[in-house]
mmCIF file of C-alpha atoms and ligand atoms in Angstrom:
data_model
loop_
_atom_site.group_PDB
_atom_site.id
_atom_site.type_symbol
_atom_site.label_atom_id
_atom_site.label_comp_id
_atom_site.label_asym_id
_atom_site.label_seq_id
_atom_site.Cartn_x
_atom_site.Cartn_y
_atom_site.Cartn_z
ATOM 1 C CA MET D 1 2.412 4.499 26.951
ATOM 2 C CA THR D 2 -1.093 5.548 28.016
ATOM 3 C CA GLU D 3 0.035 6.602 31.496
ATOM 4 C CA LEU D 4 2.598 8.989 29.951
ATOM 5 C CA MET D 5 -0.157 10.834 28.082
ATOM 6 C CA PRO D 6 -0.619 14.351 29.503
ATOM 7 C CA ALA D 7 -4.009 14.636 31.223
ATOM 8 C CA GLU D 8 -4.469 18.079 29.628
ATOM 9 C CA LEU D 9 -5.195 16.328 26.309
ATOM 10 C CA GLY D 10 -8.660 15.508 27.610
ATOM 11 C CA ASP D 11 -10.609 12.304 27.946
ATOM 12 C CA LEU D 12 -9.280 9.896 25.358
ATOM 13 C CA SER D 13 -10.479 6.783 27.138
ATOM 14 C CA ALA D 14 -14.256 6.758 26.624
ATOM 15 C CA THR D 15 -16.082 3.593 25.494
ATOM 16 C CA GLY D 16 -16.172 2.551 21.851
ATOM 17 C CA ALA D 17 -19.844 3.508 21.566
ATOM 18 C CA ALA D 18 -19.297 6.984 23.023
ATOM 19 C CA LEU D 19 -16.285 7.663 20.802
ATOM 20 C CA THR D 20 -18.107 6.409 17.704
ATOM 21 C CA GLU D 21 -20.978 8.765 18.483
ATOM 22 C CA ARG D 22 -18.533 11.685 18.759
ATOM 23 C CA TYR D 23 -16.857 10.577 15.508
ATOM 24 C CA THR D 24 -20.085 10.858 13.553
ATOM 25 C CA HIS D 25 -20.509 14.441 14.758
ATOM 26 C CA SER D 26 -16.982 15.645 14.136
ATOM 27 C CA LEU D 27 -15.527 13.776 11.147
ATOM 28 C CA MET D 28 -16.618 14.010 7.544
ATOM 29 C CA ASN D 29 -18.455 10.914 6.458
ATOM 30 C CA THR D 30 -15.898 9.783 3.890
ATOM 31 C CA PHE D 31 -15.275 6.276 5.200
ATOM 32 C CA GLY D 32 -18.714 5.284 6.481
ATOM 33 C CA PRO D 33 -19.132 4.417 10.155
ATOM 34 C CA PRO D 34 -15.905 3.189 11.803
ATOM 35 C CA LYS D 35 -15.866 -0.572 12.418
ATOM 36 C CA LYS D 36 -14.224 -0.133 15.828
ATOM 37 C CA VAL D 37 -12.368 2.465 17.839
ATOM 38 C CA LEU D 38 -8.870 1.110 18.397
ATOM 39 C CA VAL D 39 -6.707 2.110 21.329
ATOM 40 C CA ARG D 40 -3.554 0.028 21.301
ATOM 41 C CA GLY D 41 -1.395 -2.204 19.157
ATOM 42 C CA GLU D 42 1.523 -4.473 19.901
ATOM 43 C CA GLY D 43 3.222 -6.692 17.337
ATOM 44 C CA ALA D 44 0.539 -8.287 15.185
ATOM 45 C CA TYR D 45 -2.234 -7.558 17.718
ATOM 46 C CA LEU D 46 -4.709 -4.735 18.257
ATOM 47 C CA TRP D 47 -7.044 -3.814 21.103
ATOM 48 C CA ASP D 48 -10.275 -1.847 20.789
ATOM 49 C CA ALA D 49 -11.726 0.737 23.152
ATOM 50 C CA ASP D 50 -13.735 -1.968 24.908
ATOM 51 C CA GLY D 51 -10.687 -4.143 25.594
ATOM 52 C CA LYS D 52 -11.247 -6.757 22.872
ATOM 53 C CA LYS D 53 -8.095 -8.177 21.235
ATOM 54 C CA TYR D 54 -7.656 -8.822 17.502
ATOM 55 C CA LEU D 55 -5.061 -10.455 15.287
ATOM 56 C CA ASP D 56 -4.299 -7.765 12.709
ATOM 57 C CA LEU D 57 -4.307 -9.458 9.311
ATOM 58 C CA LEU D 58 -4.849 -6.165 7.490
ATOM 59 C CA GLY D 59 -1.884 -4.247 8.911
ATOM 60 C CA GLY D 60 -3.439 -0.795 8.582
ATOM 61 C CA LEU D 61 -4.048 -1.517 4.895
ATOM 62 C CA ALA D 62 -0.590 -2.858 4.093
ATOM 63 C CA VAL D 63 1.040 -0.075 6.123
ATOM 64 C CA ASN D 64 2.060 -1.677 9.432
ATOM 65 C CA SER D 65 4.819 -3.719 7.843
ATOM 66 C CA LEU D 66 6.485 -4.300 11.219
ATOM 67 C CA GLY D 67 3.280 -4.560 13.216
ATOM 68 C CA HIS D 68 2.451 -2.142 16.000
ATOM 69 C CA ALA D 69 4.792 -0.363 18.406
ATOM 70 C CA HIS D 70 7.896 -2.042 17.000
ATOM 71 C CA PRO D 71 10.612 -1.151 19.560
ATOM 72 C CA PHE D 72 13.225 -0.276 16.909
ATOM 73 C CA ILE D 73 10.852 2.107 15.100
ATOM 74 C CA VAL D 74 9.664 3.633 18.373
ATOM 75 C CA SER D 75 13.211 4.277 19.461
ATOM 76 C CA ALA D 76 14.411 5.645 16.096
ATOM 77 C CA VAL D 77 11.419 7.981 15.726
ATOM 78 C CA THR D 78 11.522 9.108 19.358
ATOM 79 C CA SER D 79 15.193 9.915 19.243
ATOM 80 C CA GLN D 80 14.841 11.776 15.951
ATOM 81 C CA LEU D 81 11.870 13.754 17.281
ATOM 82 C CA THR D 82 13.792 14.767 20.367
ATOM 83 C CA THR D 83 16.760 15.834 18.183
ATOM 84 C CA LEU D 84 15.254 17.468 15.098
ATOM 85 C CA GLY D 85 11.616 16.918 14.155
ATOM 86 C CA HIS D 86 11.115 19.056 11.083
ATOM 87 C CA VAL D 87 12.965 21.394 8.772
ATOM 88 C CA SER D 88 11.728 22.941 5.558
ATOM 89 C CA ASN D 89 12.976 21.608 2.258
ATOM 90 C CA PHE D 90 15.270 24.639 2.027
ATOM 91 C CA PHE D 91 17.433 22.449 4.245
ATOM 92 C CA ALA D 92 18.581 18.852 4.112
ATOM 93 C CA SER D 93 18.763 16.301 6.893
ATOM 94 C CA ALA D 94 20.907 13.200 7.239
ATOM 95 C CA PRO D 95 17.944 10.791 7.669
ATOM 96 C CA GLN D 96 16.424 11.958 4.376
ATOM 97 C CA ILE D 97 19.685 11.502 2.483
ATOM 98 C CA ALA D 98 20.366 8.124 4.089
ATOM 99 C CA LEU D 99 16.841 6.893 3.294
ATOM 100 C CA ALA D 100 17.129 7.960 -0.349
ATOM 101 C CA GLU D 101 20.465 6.153 -0.634
ATOM 102 C CA LYS D 102 19.082 3.057 1.074
ATOM 103 C CA LEU D 103 15.979 2.909 -1.163
ATOM 104 C CA LEU D 104 18.076 3.265 -4.305
ATOM 105 C CA SER D 105 20.481 0.575 -3.110
ATOM 106 C CA LEU D 106 17.603 -1.937 -3.088
ATOM 107 C CA ILE D 107 17.114 -1.582 -6.840
ATOM 108 C CA ASP D 108 19.819 -2.740 -9.195
ATOM 109 C CA ALA D 109 19.957 0.346 -11.421
ATOM 110 C CA PRO D 110 22.418 3.209 -11.825
ATOM 111 C CA ASP D 111 21.510 6.908 -11.689
ATOM 112 C CA GLY D 112 18.490 6.829 -9.397
ATOM 113 C CA LYS D 113 17.052 9.840 -7.568
ATOM 114 C CA VAL D 114 14.233 10.161 -5.005
ATOM 115 C CA PHE D 115 11.464 12.680 -4.308
ATOM 116 C CA PHE D 116 9.832 12.203 -0.886
ATOM 117 C CA THR D 117 6.134 12.734 -0.164
ATOM 118 C CA ASN D 118 3.691 12.094 2.693
ATOM 119 C CA SER D 119 1.411 9.563 1.056
ATOM 120 C CA GLY D 120 0.950 7.243 -1.869
ATOM 121 C CA THR D 121 -1.246 9.525 -3.898
ATOM 122 C CA GLU D 122 1.316 12.315 -3.611
ATOM 123 C CA ALA D 123 4.071 9.987 -4.792
ATOM 124 C CA ASN D 124 1.920 9.328 -7.849
ATOM 125 C CA GLU D 125 1.289 13.061 -8.337
ATOM 126 C CA ALA D 126 5.048 13.586 -8.479
ATOM 127 C CA ALA D 127 5.412 10.765 -11.001
ATOM 128 C CA PHE D 128 2.512 12.162 -13.052
ATOM 129 C CA LYS D 129 4.201 15.557 -13.235
ATOM 130 C CA ILE D 130 7.459 13.891 -14.245
ATOM 131 C CA THR D 131 5.649 12.202 -17.163
ATOM 132 C CA ARG D 132 4.414 15.618 -18.373
ATOM 133 C CA LYS D 133 8.028 16.817 -18.416
ATOM 134 C CA THR D 134 8.785 14.308 -21.184
ATOM 135 C CA GLY D 135 7.019 16.688 -23.563
ATOM 136 C CA ARG D 136 4.335 14.057 -24.162
ATOM 137 C CA THR D 137 0.988 13.867 -22.384
ATOM 138 C CA LYS D 138 -0.544 10.482 -23.140
ATOM 139 C CA ILE D 139 -0.749 8.063 -20.207
ATOM 140 C CA VAL D 140 -1.797 4.442 -20.447
ATOM 141 C CA SER D 141 -3.324 2.951 -17.277
ATOM 142 C CA THR D 142 -5.271 -0.260 -16.710
ATOM 143 C CA VAL D 143 -8.802 -1.417 -16.056
ATOM 144 C CA GLY D 144 -9.140 -2.055 -12.305
ATOM 145 C CA ALA D 145 -6.181 0.181 -11.422
ATOM 146 C CA PHE D 146 -6.051 2.091 -8.153
ATOM 147 C CA HIS D 147 -3.506 4.887 -7.860
ATOM 148 C CA GLY D 148 -4.986 7.248 -5.257
ATOM 149 C CA ARG D 149 -7.640 9.893 -4.674
ATOM 150 C CA THR D 150 -6.070 13.267 -5.486
ATOM 151 C CA MET D 151 -7.023 14.670 -8.888
ATOM 152 C CA GLY D 152 -3.995 13.469 -10.840
ATOM 153 C CA ALA D 153 -3.875 10.022 -9.252
ATOM 154 C CA LEU D 154 -7.644 9.774 -9.684
ATOM 155 C CA ALA D 155 -7.305 10.427 -13.400
ATOM 156 C CA ILE D 156 -5.289 7.206 -13.753
ATOM 157 C CA THR D 157 -7.526 5.239 -11.326
ATOM 158 C CA TRP D 158 -10.064 3.020 -13.038
ATOM 159 C CA LYS D 159 -13.209 2.868 -10.915
ATOM 160 C CA PRO D 160 -15.760 5.153 -12.622
ATOM 161 C CA ALA D 161 -17.605 5.681 -9.300
ATOM 162 C CA TYR D 162 -14.451 7.240 -7.820
ATOM 163 C CA ARG D 163 -13.602 9.252 -10.913
ATOM 164 C CA GLU D 164 -16.601 10.513 -12.855
ATOM 165 C CA GLN D 165 -18.158 12.850 -10.291
ATOM 166 C CA PHE D 166 -14.882 14.785 -10.115
ATOM 167 C CA ALA D 167 -14.489 15.410 -13.824
ATOM 168 C CA PRO D 168 -12.783 17.139 -15.474
ATOM 169 C CA LEU D 169 -9.607 15.405 -14.330
ATOM 170 C CA PRO D 170 -6.154 15.803 -15.886
ATOM 171 C CA GLY D 171 -6.574 14.329 -19.335
ATOM 172 C CA ASP D 172 -5.084 12.126 -21.999
ATOM 173 C CA VAL D 173 -5.431 8.901 -20.028
ATOM 174 C CA THR D 174 -6.476 5.628 -21.673
ATOM 175 C CA PHE D 175 -7.258 2.376 -19.886
ATOM 176 C CA VAL D 176 -6.372 -1.054 -21.248
ATOM 177 C CA PRO D 177 -7.283 -4.466 -19.794
ATOM 178 C CA TYR D 178 -4.872 -5.421 -16.992
ATOM 179 C CA GLY D 179 -2.492 -8.312 -17.623
ATOM 180 C CA ASP D 180 -3.008 -8.163 -21.389
ATOM 181 C CA ALA D 181 0.352 -7.459 -23.071
ATOM 182 C CA ALA D 182 -1.199 -7.349 -26.557
ATOM 183 C CA ALA D 183 -3.644 -4.625 -25.451
ATOM 184 C CA LEU D 184 -0.736 -2.666 -24.023
ATOM 185 C CA GLU D 185 1.231 -3.090 -27.240
ATOM 186 C CA ALA D 186 -1.737 -1.778 -29.237
ATOM 187 C CA ALA D 187 -2.248 1.256 -26.972
ATOM 188 C CA VAL D 188 1.333 2.495 -26.652
ATOM 189 C CA ASP D 189 2.796 4.618 -29.434
ATOM 190 C CA ASP D 190 5.452 7.286 -29.957
ATOM 191 C CA GLU D 191 3.200 9.895 -28.311
ATOM 192 C CA THR D 192 2.900 7.920 -25.079
ATOM 193 C CA ALA D 193 4.517 9.620 -22.104
ATOM 194 C CA ALA D 194 4.132 6.697 -19.707
ATOM 195 C CA VAL D 195 2.498 3.414 -18.875
ATOM 196 C CA VAL D 196 1.481 3.147 -15.215
ATOM 197 C CA LEU D 197 0.998 -0.312 -13.689
ATOM 198 C CA GLU D 198 0.569 -1.951 -10.327
ATOM 199 C CA PRO D 199 2.650 -5.159 -10.330
ATOM 200 C CA ILE D 200 -0.311 -6.753 -8.519
ATOM 201 C CA GLN D 201 -3.617 -4.845 -8.383
ATOM 202 C CA GLY D 202 -4.243 -4.490 -4.650
ATOM 203 C CA GLU D 203 -7.489 -2.539 -4.294
ATOM 204 C CA ASN D 204 -9.001 -4.468 -7.175
ATOM 205 C CA GLY D 205 -8.802 -7.633 -5.059
ATOM 206 C CA VAL D 206 -5.157 -8.719 -5.353
ATOM 207 C CA VAL D 207 -5.143 -9.429 -9.080
ATOM 208 C CA VAL D 208 -1.892 -11.042 -10.239
ATOM 209 C CA PRO D 209 -1.013 -10.555 -13.927
ATOM 210 C CA PRO D 210 0.349 -13.417 -16.055
ATOM 211 C CA ALA D 211 4.099 -14.058 -15.791
ATOM 212 C CA GLY D 212 6.050 -11.911 -18.235
ATOM 213 C CA TYR D 213 3.562 -9.012 -18.207
ATOM 214 C CA LEU D 214 5.946 -6.506 -16.645
ATOM 215 C CA GLN D 215 8.735 -7.643 -18.961
ATOM 216 C CA ALA D 216 6.424 -7.032 -21.915
ATOM 217 C CA ALA D 217 5.531 -3.609 -20.527
ATOM 218 C CA ARG D 218 9.230 -2.814 -20.181
ATOM 219 C CA ARG D 219 9.925 -3.845 -23.772
ATOM 220 C CA ILE D 220 6.908 -1.985 -25.208
ATOM 221 C CA THR D 221 7.602 1.276 -23.368
ATOM 222 C CA SER D 222 11.309 1.181 -24.279
ATOM 223 C CA GLU D 223 10.489 0.651 -27.959
ATOM 224 C CA HIS D 224 8.388 3.831 -27.963
ATOM 225 C CA GLY D 225 10.541 5.972 -25.688
ATOM 226 C CA ALA D 226 7.772 5.998 -23.077
ATOM 227 C CA LEU D 227 8.354 5.792 -19.332
ATOM 228 C CA LEU D 228 7.438 2.659 -17.407
ATOM 229 C CA TRP D 229 5.965 3.774 -14.081
ATOM 230 C CA ILE D 230 5.415 0.991 -11.565
ATOM 231 C CA ASP D 231 3.124 1.797 -8.630
ATOM 232 C CA GLU D 232 4.574 -0.207 -5.722
ATOM 233 C CA ILE D 233 2.635 1.723 -3.094
ATOM 234 C CA GLN D 234 0.900 -1.425 -1.845
ATOM 235 C CA THR D 235 3.281 -4.126 -3.103
ATOM 236 C CA GLY D 236 6.633 -2.489 -2.313
ATOM 237 C CA VAL D 237 8.998 -2.546 0.660
ATOM 238 C CA GLY D 238 8.920 -6.310 1.068
ATOM 239 C CA ARG D 239 5.198 -7.007 0.963
ATOM 240 C CA THR D 240 5.470 -9.715 -1.711
ATOM 241 C CA GLY D 241 8.730 -11.241 -0.446
ATOM 242 C CA ASP D 242 10.923 -9.143 -2.755
ATOM 243 C CA TRP D 243 11.862 -5.571 -1.871
ATOM 244 C CA PHE D 244 9.724 -4.544 -4.854
ATOM 245 C CA ALA D 245 7.285 -6.803 -6.686
ATOM 246 C CA PHE D 246 8.663 -5.855 -10.128
ATOM 247 C CA GLN D 247 11.982 -7.439 -9.144
ATOM 248 C CA ALA D 248 10.385 -10.877 -9.577
ATOM 249 C CA GLU D 249 10.456 -10.130 -13.329
ATOM 250 C CA GLY D 250 13.998 -8.760 -13.345
ATOM 251 C CA ILE D 251 13.071 -5.418 -14.906
ATOM 252 C CA VAL D 252 14.060 -1.858 -14.040
ATOM 253 C CA PRO D 253 11.263 0.715 -14.383
ATOM 254 C CA ASP D 254 11.802 4.430 -15.053
ATOM 255 C CA LEU D 255 9.573 5.490 -12.173
ATOM 256 C CA VAL D 256 8.678 3.620 -8.995
ATOM 257 C CA THR D 257 6.223 4.964 -6.431
ATOM 258 C CA VAL D 258 6.160 3.658 -2.858
ATOM 259 C CA ALA D 259 4.407 4.599 0.385
ATOM 260 C CA LYS D 260 2.238 2.371 2.612
ATOM 261 C CA GLY D 261 4.730 -0.067 4.199
ATOM 262 C CA LEU D 262 7.700 2.286 4.025
ATOM 263 C CA GLY D 263 7.044 4.182 7.245
ATOM 264 C CA ALA D 264 5.371 1.328 9.143
ATOM 265 C CA GLY D 265 2.695 3.822 10.209
ATOM 266 C CA ILE D 266 4.571 7.127 10.009
ATOM 267 C CA PRO D 267 3.279 8.815 6.832
ATOM 268 C CA ILE D 268 5.883 8.815 4.077
ATOM 269 C CA GLY D 269 5.896 8.127 0.361
ATOM 270 C CA ALA D 270 8.486 8.383 -2.376
ATOM 271 C CA CYS D 271 8.803 8.650 -6.109
ATOM 272 C CA LEU D 272 11.979 7.050 -7.427
ATOM 273 C CA GLY D 273 13.249 7.950 -10.881
ATOM 274 C CA PHE D 274 15.950 6.131 -12.831
ATOM 275 C CA GLY D 275 18.090 7.273 -15.714
ATOM 276 C CA ALA D 276 16.672 10.225 -17.673
ATOM 277 C CA ALA D 277 13.462 10.106 -15.577
ATOM 278 C CA SER D 278 15.491 11.017 -12.486
ATOM 279 C CA GLU D 279 16.460 14.377 -14.033
ATOM 280 C CA LEU D 280 13.118 15.592 -15.402
ATOM 281 C CA LEU D 281 12.035 17.578 -12.334
ATOM 282 C CA GLN D 282 14.107 20.712 -11.973
ATOM 283 C CA PRO D 283 14.082 23.504 -9.356
ATOM 284 C CA GLY D 284 10.655 25.137 -9.227
ATOM 285 C CA ASN D 285 8.809 22.286 -10.965
ATOM 286 C CA HIS D 286 7.468 20.583 -7.850
ATOM 287 C CA GLY D 287 7.598 20.766 -4.072
ATOM 288 C CA THR D 288 6.295 19.706 -0.673
ATOM 289 C CA THR D 289 6.451 21.185 2.814
ATOM 290 C CA PHE D 290 6.502 17.978 4.835
ATOM 291 C CA GLY D 291 7.825 15.432 2.337
ATOM 292 C CA GLY D 292 10.967 13.685 3.578
ATOM 293 C CA ASN D 293 11.005 15.371 6.947
ATOM 294 C CA PRO D 294 13.524 13.934 9.416
ATOM 295 C CA VAL D 295 10.995 12.003 11.527
ATOM 296 C CA ALA D 296 9.285 10.369 8.544
ATOM 297 C CA SER D 297 12.643 9.642 6.929
ATOM 298 C CA ILE D 298 14.118 8.004 10.006
ATOM 299 C CA ALA D 299 11.002 5.811 10.205
ATOM 300 C CA GLY D 300 11.560 4.648 6.631
ATOM 301 C CA LEU D 301 15.234 4.047 7.276
ATOM 302 C CA ALA D 302 14.419 2.074 10.427
ATOM 303 C CA VAL D 303 11.857 -0.059 8.571
ATOM 304 C CA LEU D 304 14.285 -1.000 5.798
ATOM 305 C CA THR D 305 16.991 -1.677 8.371
ATOM 306 C CA VAL D 306 14.778 -4.011 10.437
ATOM 307 C CA ILE D 307 13.503 -5.884 7.369
ATOM 308 C CA GLU D 308 17.117 -6.535 6.380
ATOM 309 C CA ARG D 309 18.479 -7.218 9.880
ATOM 310 C CA ASP D 310 15.708 -9.654 10.805
ATOM 311 C CA GLY D 311 15.520 -11.443 7.448
ATOM 312 C CA LEU D 312 11.859 -10.513 7.095
ATOM 313 C CA LEU D 313 11.658 -10.924 3.317
ATOM 314 C CA ALA D 314 12.140 -14.655 3.875
ATOM 315 C CA ASN D 315 9.466 -14.635 6.578
ATOM 316 C CA VAL D 316 7.039 -12.851 4.269
ATOM 317 C CA SER D 317 7.504 -15.555 1.620
ATOM 318 C CA ALA D 318 7.445 -18.481 4.049
ATOM 319 C CA ILE D 319 4.414 -17.351 6.072
ATOM 320 C CA GLY D 320 2.613 -16.179 2.936
ATOM 321 C CA ASN D 321 3.080 -19.543 1.227
ATOM 322 C CA HIS D 322 2.079 -21.386 4.388
ATOM 323 C CA LEU D 323 -1.038 -19.276 4.887
ATOM 324 C CA ALA D 324 -2.143 -19.619 1.269
ATOM 325 C CA ALA D 325 -1.622 -23.384 1.249
ATOM 326 C CA ALA D 326 -3.364 -23.884 4.604
ATOM 327 C CA ILE D 327 -6.414 -21.868 3.513
ATOM 328 C CA GLU D 328 -6.662 -23.779 0.233
ATOM 329 C CA ALA D 329 -6.315 -27.086 2.122
ATOM 330 C CA LEU D 330 -9.475 -26.242 4.097
ATOM 331 C CA ASP D 331 -11.306 -27.150 0.905
ATOM 332 C CA HIS D 332 -14.338 -25.139 2.010
ATOM 333 C CA PRO D 333 -17.151 -24.694 -0.541
ATOM 334 C CA LEU D 334 -17.082 -20.889 -0.069
ATOM 335 C CA ILE D 335 -13.367 -20.727 -0.939
ATOM 336 C CA GLY D 336 -12.466 -20.777 -4.610
ATOM 337 C CA GLY D 337 -8.719 -20.382 -4.092
ATOM 338 C CA VAL D 338 -6.036 -18.048 -2.785
ATOM 339 C CA ARG D 339 -4.112 -15.610 -4.977
ATOM 340 C CA GLY D 340 -1.360 -13.086 -4.397
ATOM 341 C CA ARG D 341 2.248 -13.264 -3.323
ATOM 342 C CA GLY D 342 4.046 -13.070 -0.007
ATOM 343 C CA LEU D 343 1.820 -11.380 2.544
ATOM 344 C CA LEU D 344 -0.502 -9.732 0.035
ATOM 345 C CA LEU D 345 -3.159 -12.398 -0.401
ATOM 346 C CA ALA D 346 -6.766 -12.619 -1.486
ATOM 347 C CA ILE D 347 -9.104 -15.427 -0.578
ATOM 348 C CA GLN D 348 -11.291 -15.876 -3.638
ATOM 349 C CA LEU D 349 -14.895 -16.585 -2.631
ATOM 350 C CA THR D 350 -17.440 -18.593 -4.571
ATOM 351 C CA GLN D 351 -20.216 -16.218 -3.395
ATOM 352 C CA PRO D 352 -20.271 -12.395 -3.072
ATOM 353 C CA VAL D 353 -20.224 -12.470 0.755
ATOM 354 C CA SER D 354 -16.911 -10.828 1.668
ATOM 355 C CA ASP D 355 -18.616 -8.154 3.816
ATOM 356 C CA GLN D 356 -20.347 -10.793 5.956
ATOM 357 C CA ILE D 357 -17.153 -12.771 6.413
ATOM 358 C CA ALA D 358 -15.115 -9.688 7.348
ATOM 359 C CA ALA D 359 -17.734 -8.807 9.990
ATOM 360 C CA LEU D 360 -17.824 -12.372 11.365
ATOM 361 C CA ALA D 361 -14.007 -12.430 11.455
ATOM 362 C CA MET D 362 -13.960 -9.185 13.437
ATOM 363 C CA GLU D 363 -16.366 -10.707 15.974
ATOM 364 C CA ALA D 364 -14.040 -13.691 16.243
ATOM 365 C CA GLY D 365 -11.011 -11.434 16.799
ATOM 366 C CA PHE D 366 -9.453 -11.182 13.330
ATOM 367 C CA VAL D 367 -9.104 -7.975 11.294
ATOM 368 C CA ILE D 368 -9.385 -8.797 7.599
ATOM 369 C CA ASN D 369 -10.670 -6.760 4.663
ATOM 370 C CA ASN D 370 -13.236 -7.079 1.877
ATOM 371 C CA PRO D 371 -11.990 -4.977 -1.076
ATOM 372 C CA ILE D 372 -14.510 -6.508 -3.509
ATOM 373 C CA PRO D 373 -17.661 -8.627 -2.928
ATOM 374 C CA ASP D 374 -16.107 -11.963 -3.873
ATOM 375 C CA ALA D 375 -12.661 -11.709 -2.293
ATOM 376 C CA LEU D 376 -11.108 -11.092 1.114
ATOM 377 C CA ARG D 377 -7.730 -9.404 1.429
ATOM 378 C CA LEU D 378 -4.975 -10.204 3.911
ATOM 379 C CA ALA D 379 -2.002 -7.840 4.281
ATOM 380 C CA PRO D 380 -0.604 -8.671 7.720
ATOM 381 C CA PRO D 381 2.666 -7.432 9.243
ATOM 382 C CA TYR D 382 5.854 -9.135 8.067
ATOM 383 C CA ILE D 383 6.471 -10.320 11.632
ATOM 384 C CA LEU D 384 3.428 -12.595 11.527
ATOM 385 C CA THR D 385 4.308 -16.007 12.991
ATOM 386 C CA LYS D 386 3.195 -19.413 11.809
ATOM 387 C CA ALA D 387 1.186 -19.757 15.027
ATOM 388 C CA ASP D 388 -0.607 -16.441 14.308
ATOM 389 C CA ALA D 389 -1.400 -17.588 10.775
ATOM 390 C CA ASP D 390 -2.582 -20.994 11.994
ATOM 391 C CA SER D 391 -4.938 -19.421 14.530
ATOM 392 C CA PHE D 392 -6.760 -17.683 11.685
ATOM 393 C CA VAL D 393 -6.848 -20.779 9.492
ATOM 394 C CA ALA D 394 -8.247 -22.804 12.409
ATOM 395 C CA ALA D 395 -11.026 -20.247 13.003
ATOM 396 C CA LEU D 396 -11.947 -19.797 9.340
ATOM 397 C CA PRO D 397 -14.203 -22.833 8.674
ATOM 398 C CA ALA D 398 -16.517 -22.004 11.603
ATOM 399 C CA LEU D 399 -16.756 -18.396 10.360
ATOM 400 C CA LEU D 400 -17.566 -19.478 6.838
ATOM 401 C CA ASP D 401 -20.213 -21.905 8.098
ATOM 402 C CA LYS D 402 -22.080 -18.971 9.670
ATOM 403 C CA VAL D 403 -22.351 -17.083 6.383
ATOM 404 C CA GLU D 404 -25.839 -16.685 4.972
ATOM 405 C CA VAL D 405 -25.471 -17.315 1.269
ATOM 406 C CA PRO D 406 -27.896 -15.120 -0.707
HETATM 407 C C1 PLP S 501 -3.055 2.898 -1.385
HETATM 408 C C2 PLP S 501 -2.574 3.059 -2.759
HETATM 409 C C3 PLP S 501 -2.384 4.331 -3.308
HETATM 410 C C4 PLP S 501 -2.736 5.596 -2.577
HETATM 411 O O1 PLP S 501 -1.990 5.764 -1.421
HETATM 412 P P1 PLP S 501 -2.494 6.808 -0.300
HETATM 413 O O2 PLP S 501 -1.374 6.827 0.703
HETATM 414 O O3 PLP S 501 -3.779 6.267 0.233
HETATM 415 O O4 PLP S 501 -2.679 8.104 -0.950
HETATM 416 C C5 PLP S 501 -1.887 4.405 -4.593
HETATM 417 N N1 PLP S 501 -1.583 3.307 -5.305
HETATM 418 C C6 PLP S 501 -1.747 2.064 -4.801
HETATM 419 C C7 PLP S 501 -1.365 0.876 -5.619
HETATM 420 C C8 PLP S 501 -2.273 1.896 -3.516
HETATM 421 O O5 PLP S 501 -2.486 0.670 -3.043
#
């Protein structure tokens, strides 16, 4: 692809050090210094600006569901872009309609409708506005929750360090301990507009609630006429081995938000409403310029099509189970266990050294992530092979042995 790049675009092939230096002068310091400058990806592998190759076990933060440069996605997006790239939402396009239909077909519920966005946080903003249209304002969220960084999504996000400096945020939000059905039962009443839950808390370190938690949430919200809003932005689109993680509990939510893995790297999100919740937004209530544009929509449609065609849900479960079992079998003193489901896994550490291990892994050619001090997160592409997974497991003990325990 590089040779097709028009030379007029300037010098895009400097060294990692030179590009990092330019980054610090031209980009706001919101993410800290970049770990690497990356130039190319193919399948489950990445290459940096200095030619070093990595196995991508983070998948662009649970986004690159089909890895990098997947030929089917490249061809679908390219052909859409050369046909019709963007239209305003005064007009419809076939890819957008087909993607909405396809998404709804994955959930066993009648009367669903979709609102498309460009990101996860915007999908949650749409859902938040829908909850206000119930005529109630009270929202129940959970301790440890992450729902995004825009003001509405931030109001339902737990971490005080993210939230407090931006007060006042949209109000009437209470937080209850995650995974605790009794706490939820006590917090929800007839004034509650919605309960918002991640089926597995991703940013909080892949925290899996006890079995039956989502079923309890469904029962409690139904009893009080409140909406159940499931944030599948990280867990959805096959990441846990089901199309949506809530399906493991056999429930149907009122609102489902998705993003990350849906576009496999092309930005797209969606808010799905079911039943009465699908009718609450009416003309003039909400909008977006880019949301559901033809290119983003065709990417989403291509992703769902490939996952289905190639049987990738089964691969996610099989490789995820294999990876988790193989890491636990290492029986290393720094590893306390593996949690998660499918290809959303956390390696629980017995010491708060996740930053050191992530850095050592990078040096050894593996991209992994340290969401919290005592856990590492893996969210690799669904196309990960057993051999890829085994290469990481084989390298892990030597990495862990280099860690300096405080
Ligand atoms: C990443 C994430 C978001 C925010 O998505 P963005 O695309 O970064 O805005 C919201 N909720 C959950 C559960 C997420 O993991």
